[in-house]
Coordinates of C-alpha atoms and ligand atoms in Angstrom, one line a residue:
M1 CA -34.3 -40.9 -53.7
T2 CA -31.5 -40.1 -51.7
T3 CA -31.9 -42.5 -48.8
E4 CA -28.9 -44.2 -48.4
T5 CA -29.0 -48.3 -48.1
T6 CA -26.7 -50.7 -48.3
S7 CA -26.1 -53.1 -51.0
T8 CA -23.6 -55.6 -53.0
A9 CA -21.2 -52.7 -53.0
T10 CA -20.2 -53.1 -49.6
A11 CA -20.6 -56.8 -48.7
K12 CA -16.4 -57.3 -49.4
I13 CA -14.7 -54.0 -49.8
P14 CA -11.7 -54.0 -50.1
A15 CA -9.0 -51.6 -48.0
P16 CA -7.4 -48.7 -49.3
A17 CA -4.3 -49.5 -51.0
T18 CA -2.8 -45.8 -49.2
P19 CA -3.3 -43.5 -46.6
Y20 CA -4.1 -40.6 -48.6
Q21 CA -7.0 -43.3 -50.6
M22 CA -8.0 -44.1 -46.8
D23 CA -8.6 -39.9 -46.9
I24 CA -10.7 -39.9 -50.4
A25 CA -12.3 -42.5 -49.1
R26 CA -14.0 -40.6 -46.0
Y27 CA -14.5 -37.3 -47.8
W28 CA -16.3 -38.6 -50.5
N29 CA -17.9 -41.2 -47.9
N30 CA -19.4 -37.3 -45.9
E31 CA -19.9 -35.3 -49.1
A32 CA -23.5 -33.9 -49.2
R33 CA -23.1 -30.7 -50.4
P34 CA -26.7 -29.4 -51.6
V35 CA -24.8 -28.5 -55.0
N36 CA -24.7 -31.6 -55.6
L37 CA -27.7 -33.1 -54.2
R38 CA -30.1 -30.5 -54.8
L39 CA -29.0 -30.3 -58.9
G40 CA -29.4 -34.2 -58.8
D41 CA -32.8 -34.1 -57.3
V42 CA -34.0 -32.0 -60.8
D43 CA -33.8 -35.5 -62.8
G44 CA -32.1 -38.0 -60.2
L45 CA -28.9 -37.8 -62.7
Y46 CA -26.1 -36.6 -59.4
H47 CA -23.3 -35.3 -60.9
H48 CA -19.3 -34.7 -59.3
H49 CA -18.2 -32.8 -62.2
Y50 CA -19.1 -28.9 -63.1
G51 CA -20.8 -27.4 -66.9
I52 CA -20.1 -25.9 -69.8
G53 CA -21.6 -23.7 -72.6
A54 CA -24.1 -20.4 -72.6
V55 CA -26.3 -20.2 -69.2
D56 CA -30.0 -19.4 -71.1
H57 CA -30.8 -16.2 -69.8
A58 CA -33.9 -16.8 -70.7
A59 CA -35.3 -20.0 -69.2
L60 CA -34.1 -17.7 -65.8
G61 CA -36.2 -15.0 -66.5
D62 CA -36.4 -12.3 -64.0
P63 CA -33.6 -12.6 -60.6
A64 CA -36.9 -11.1 -58.0
H65 CA -39.3 -13.6 -59.3
S66 CA -39.9 -16.4 -56.3
E67 CA -39.2 -19.5 -58.8
Y68 CA -35.3 -17.9 -59.8
E69 CA -33.7 -19.9 -57.4
K70 CA -35.4 -23.0 -58.3
K71 CA -34.6 -22.1 -62.7
L72 CA -31.3 -21.3 -61.4
I73 CA -30.7 -24.8 -60.1
A74 CA -32.5 -26.3 -63.0
E75 CA -29.9 -24.5 -64.9
L76 CA -26.8 -25.7 -63.4
H77 CA -27.9 -29.4 -63.2
R78 CA -28.9 -28.8 -67.1
L79 CA -25.1 -27.7 -67.7
E80 CA -23.8 -30.3 -66.2
S81 CA -25.3 -33.1 -67.4
A82 CA -24.1 -31.1 -71.2
Q83 CA -20.3 -32.0 -69.8
A84 CA -20.9 -34.9 -69.8
E85 CA -23.5 -35.6 -73.1
F86 CA -20.0 -34.4 -74.5
L87 CA -18.2 -36.4 -73.3
L88 CA -20.0 -39.6 -74.6
D89 CA -20.1 -37.2 -77.8
H90 CA -16.5 -39.1 -78.1
L91 CA -16.6 -42.7 -76.5
G92 CA -17.2 -43.5 -79.9
A93 CA -19.2 -46.0 -81.4
V94 CA -20.2 -47.9 -78.9
Q95 CA -23.1 -50.8 -79.6
P96 CA -25.2 -51.9 -76.4
D97 CA -22.8 -55.2 -75.9
D98 CA -20.2 -53.5 -75.1
T99 CA -18.4 -52.6 -71.8
L100 CA -17.8 -48.7 -70.6
V101 CA -15.3 -48.3 -67.1
D102 CA -16.8 -45.0 -65.3
A103 CA -13.5 -44.9 -63.0
G104 CA -13.9 -42.9 -60.1
C105 CA -17.5 -42.4 -61.0
G106 CA -19.3 -40.7 -57.9
R107 CA -22.5 -41.1 -57.7
G108 CA -23.3 -42.2 -60.8
G109 CA -25.2 -39.9 -63.3
S110 CA -23.3 -40.5 -66.5
M111 CA -23.3 -44.3 -65.9
V112 CA -26.6 -43.7 -66.7
M113 CA -26.8 -41.4 -69.2
A114 CA -24.3 -43.4 -70.8
H115 CA -26.3 -47.1 -70.6
R116 CA -29.4 -45.3 -72.3
R117 CA -27.5 -43.4 -75.4
F118 CA -25.7 -46.7 -76.6
G119 CA -27.7 -49.9 -74.2
C120 CA -24.1 -51.0 -73.3
R121 CA -22.7 -52.8 -69.7
V122 CA -20.9 -49.7 -67.9
E123 CA -19.3 -50.5 -64.7
G124 CA -18.1 -47.7 -62.4
V125 CA -15.8 -48.1 -59.8
T126 CA -15.2 -45.8 -57.2
L127 CA -13.1 -45.7 -53.9
S128 CA -16.4 -44.2 -51.4
A129 CA -19.1 -47.0 -50.9
T130 CA -21.9 -44.4 -49.6
Q131 CA -21.5 -43.3 -53.9
A132 CA -21.2 -47.3 -54.7
D133 CA -24.7 -47.9 -53.0
F134 CA -26.2 -44.2 -54.0
G135 CA -25.7 -45.1 -57.6
N136 CA -26.4 -49.5 -57.5
R137 CA -29.4 -48.0 -55.5
R138 CA -30.4 -45.5 -57.9
A139 CA -29.8 -48.5 -61.1
R140 CA -32.6 -50.7 -58.8
E141 CA -35.3 -47.5 -59.5
L142 CA -34.4 -47.0 -63.0
R143 CA -34.7 -51.1 -63.1
I144 CA -30.7 -50.6 -65.4
D145 CA -29.4 -52.2 -62.2
D146 CA -28.3 -55.0 -64.5
H147 CA -26.5 -53.6 -67.2
V148 CA -24.9 -50.6 -64.7
R149 CA -23.3 -51.4 -61.5
S150 CA -20.7 -49.9 -58.8
R151 CA -18.9 -51.0 -57.0
V152 CA -15.7 -49.8 -54.5
C153 CA -12.8 -50.5 -56.1
D154 CA -9.1 -47.8 -56.9
M155 CA -8.9 -47.2 -60.2
L156 CA -5.1 -48.3 -60.4
D157 CA -5.8 -51.2 -59.9
T158 CA -9.8 -53.1 -61.0
P159 CA -11.0 -56.1 -61.4
F160 CA -11.1 -56.5 -65.0
D161 CA -10.0 -57.9 -67.9
K162 CA -6.7 -57.3 -70.0
G163 CA -9.1 -55.8 -73.6
S164 CA -11.8 -56.3 -72.5
V165 CA -13.4 -52.9 -72.3
T166 CA -14.3 -50.7 -75.5
A167 CA -13.9 -47.7 -74.0
S168 CA -13.1 -46.2 -70.6
W169 CA -13.6 -42.2 -69.1
N170 CA -12.5 -40.6 -65.8
N171 CA -14.7 -37.8 -65.6
E172 CA -12.6 -35.3 -63.0
S173 CA -11.6 -38.3 -61.4
T174 CA -7.8 -37.5 -62.1
M175 CA -6.5 -35.1 -59.6
Y176 CA -6.8 -37.9 -57.3
V177 CA -4.0 -40.4 -58.6
D178 CA -0.5 -40.7 -60.4
L179 CA -1.4 -39.9 -63.9
H180 CA 1.3 -42.8 -65.2
D181 CA -0.5 -45.6 -62.9
L182 CA -3.4 -44.9 -64.5
F183 CA -3.1 -44.7 -67.9
A184 CA -0.5 -48.2 -67.8
E185 CA -4.2 -49.5 -66.3
H186 CA -6.9 -48.1 -68.5
S187 CA -4.3 -49.6 -71.1
R188 CA -3.8 -53.0 -69.8
F189 CA -7.9 -53.5 -69.9
L190 CA -9.4 -51.3 -72.7
K191 CA -9.5 -53.7 -76.4
V192 CA -6.2 -52.5 -79.3
G193 CA -7.9 -49.8 -80.8
G194 CA -10.7 -48.3 -77.4
R195 CA -11.3 -45.4 -76.3
Y196 CA -9.9 -43.3 -73.3
V197 CA -11.3 -40.4 -72.6
T198 CA -10.8 -37.8 -69.8
I199 CA -12.8 -33.9 -69.3
T200 CA -10.5 -33.0 -66.0
G201 CA -8.4 -29.5 -64.4
C202 CA -5.2 -28.8 -64.9
W203 CA -2.5 -26.3 -64.5
N204 CA -1.6 -24.2 -67.7
P205 CA 2.2 -25.2 -67.9
R206 CA 2.5 -21.4 -69.6
Y207 CA 1.7 -20.5 -66.6
G208 CA 5.1 -21.6 -65.3
Q209 CA 3.4 -23.8 -61.6
P210 CA 0.7 -24.0 -59.8
S211 CA -0.7 -21.0 -58.9
K212 CA -2.3 -20.1 -55.2
W213 CA -5.4 -20.5 -57.0
V214 CA -4.6 -23.5 -57.5
S215 CA -3.2 -25.2 -54.6
Q216 CA -6.8 -23.7 -52.9
I217 CA -8.7 -25.7 -55.2
N218 CA -6.4 -28.7 -54.2
A219 CA -6.1 -27.6 -50.5
H220 CA -10.5 -27.7 -51.6
F221 CA -11.1 -30.7 -52.1
E222 CA -7.1 -32.6 -51.1
C223 CA -6.4 -34.0 -54.9
N224 CA -3.3 -32.8 -56.5
I225 CA -4.0 -31.2 -60.0
H226 CA -2.0 -32.0 -63.1
S227 CA -0.2 -30.2 -65.3
R228 CA -1.3 -30.5 -68.9
R229 CA 2.0 -31.9 -69.9
E230 CA 1.5 -34.6 -67.6
Y231 CA -1.0 -35.5 -68.9
L232 CA 0.1 -36.0 -72.9
R233 CA 3.4 -37.7 -71.5
A234 CA 1.7 -40.3 -69.3
M235 CA -0.9 -40.9 -72.4
A236 CA 2.1 -41.5 -74.5
D237 CA 4.5 -43.7 -72.5
N238 CA 0.9 -45.9 -71.9
R239 CA -0.2 -46.8 -75.7
L240 CA -2.6 -43.7 -75.5
V241 CA -2.5 -41.1 -78.4
P242 CA -4.3 -38.5 -78.1
Q243 CA -7.3 -38.1 -81.3
T244 CA -9.0 -34.3 -79.8
I245 CA -7.7 -32.1 -77.2
V246 CA -9.8 -29.2 -76.9
D247 CA -10.0 -26.7 -74.2
L248 CA -13.1 -26.4 -72.5
T249 CA -12.3 -23.3 -70.4
P250 CA -14.2 -20.1 -72.4
D251 CA -16.9 -23.4 -72.0
T252 CA -17.2 -23.5 -68.7
L253 CA -16.5 -19.6 -67.1
P254 CA -20.4 -19.1 -67.8
Y255 CA -21.0 -22.1 -65.0
W256 CA -19.2 -20.4 -62.8
E257 CA -19.8 -17.2 -62.7
L258 CA -23.7 -18.7 -62.8
R259 CA -22.9 -20.4 -59.7
A260 CA -21.0 -18.0 -57.9
T261 CA -24.6 -15.8 -58.2
S262 CA -26.7 -18.8 -56.9
S263 CA -27.3 -20.1 -52.5
L264 CA -25.5 -23.3 -53.3
V265 CA -21.9 -21.5 -53.4
T266 CA -19.0 -23.5 -51.5
G267 CA -17.0 -20.8 -51.6
I268 CA -14.7 -22.4 -53.9
E269 CA -16.1 -20.4 -56.9
K270 CA -13.3 -17.5 -56.5
A271 CA -10.6 -20.1 -56.8
F272 CA -11.9 -21.4 -60.2
I273 CA -12.8 -18.2 -62.1
E274 CA -10.2 -16.9 -61.1
S275 CA -7.9 -19.0 -61.9
Y276 CA -9.5 -20.2 -65.4
R277 CA -9.0 -15.9 -66.6
D278 CA -5.9 -15.9 -65.3
G279 CA -4.8 -18.8 -67.9
S280 CA -3.0 -20.3 -64.9
F281 CA -6.0 -23.3 -65.0
Q282 CA -7.2 -25.3 -67.6
Y283 CA -11.1 -27.3 -68.2
V284 CA -9.8 -29.9 -71.4
L285 CA -10.8 -32.7 -72.8
I286 CA -8.7 -35.4 -73.9
A287 CA -9.5 -38.3 -76.2
A288 CA -7.6 -40.4 -76.7
D289 CA -6.6 -44.0 -78.9
R290 CA -5.4 -47.2 -77.2
V291 CA -2.5 -48.1 -79.9
Ligands
SAM1 C1 -15.4 -35.0 -58.4 S1 -15.6 -37.2 -58.2 C2 -16.0 -37.1 -60.0 C3 -17.2 -38.1 -59.7 C4 -17.8 -38.6 -61.2 N1 -17.1 -39.2 -61.9 C5 -19.0 -38.0 -61.8 O1 -18.9 -37.6 -63.0 O2 -19.5 -37.0 -61.5 C6 -14.8 -37.8 -58.2 C7 -14.3 -39.5 -57.7 O3 -13.3 -40.1 -58.0 C8 -13.0 -41.7 -56.9 N2 -11.7 -41.6 -56.8 C9 -10.8 -40.5 -56.7 N3 -9.4 -41.7 -56.5 C10 -9.9 -43.0 -56.2 C11 -9.0 -44.7 -56.8 N4 -8.1 -44.4 -56.2 N5 -9.9 -45.5 -56.9 C12 -10.9 -45.0 -57.5 N6 -12.2 -44.1 -57.4 C13 -11.1 -43.0 -57.1 C14 -14.1 -40.4 -55.8 O4 -14.3 -41.8 -55.4 C15 -14.8 -39.7 -56.6 O5 -16.5 -41.0 -56.8
GPP2 C1 -11.8 -29.6 -62.0 C2 -11.4 -30.3 -60.4 C3 -9.8 -29.5 -60.2 C4 -12.0 -30.8 -60.1 C5 -11.5 -31.5 -58.3 C6 -12.7 -32.7 -58.3 C7 -14.4 -32.6 -58.2 C8 -14.0 -32.5 -56.7 C9 -15.2 -31.8 -58.7 C10 -16.5 -31.8 -59.1 O1 -17.2 -32.3 -57.7 P1 -18.0 -31.5 -56.6 O2 -19.2 -31.8 -57.5 O3 -18.5 -33.2 -55.0 O4 -17.9 -31.0 -56.1 P2 -18.9 -29.4 -55.9 O5 -19.4 -29.7 -54.3 O6 -17.1 -27.8 -55.8 O7 -19.9 -28.8 -56.8
MG3 MG1 -20.8 -30.5 -58.0

């Protein structure tokens, strides 16, 4: 399921807009962490985001059991899919003839879930040709490639027509771009009355400045985590009015605590756990109306 092939996504790849975007394209083209591929192999939905919800300890069973690691991987994947379902819950009433946009779509797991739920078109953009090819191959395998398409494209400069999109989202992909530029672009292609949703990690203005843990996460992923205040300000400046804000920090901690015990650790688990516990970092959903 994870063999790489070339496809139309790479046929005409636009040049990344900046040297930073070239670094990010290279980062995701080379990414093949077992914590992402082995979880995706559970059911063919490949995510690059984290999980929410309570751990099902009954399903995990005895840590000494030979099947425990396999169950742990399935449980981490279940929590990551629950996160994507929660995001989709906030997109509003999407109809089969609507178009959705996944900005920073990764390997496309959330796009497949959105199409299964709403039956609509889902357009994804990523800087990585490897990811776009992967997502398009999965869509072909699932025979939904007439509705689900990934392309290599800067989310700040997309080909979607003004006012043509019913709902759009960023799932853990806002920390790679300037928020004013990002929300201006969503606001341009969203219909008036359309919906924008993000799930993201942000630093907490109540802490003061980004903590050492937040700085570690930035260095680990070559990203730039924004503050909660910056999200709300940039939305307000771009005709996006928050309807729902959910602090998911308590809901994501069990995922991290479980992941820290697995064989698939990457070394970043402590920074997430410590920053969520000391209040310097928050995991939030923001759903906004395009007015
Ligand atoms: C952490 S992954 C999240 C993937 C996906 N949203 C998910 O939930 O599985 C971040 C994604 O953002 C994309 N990205 C970062 N900057 C981008 C940009 N300027 N334009 C398009 N995609 C971008 C990366 O290529 C990558 O696919
Ligand atoms: C909440 C924040 C700050 C997210 C940063 C963006 C990011 C890299 C998300 C997860 O990707 P991944 O699934 O590829 O990461 P990992 O390999 O750690 O699972
Ligand atoms: Mg992951």
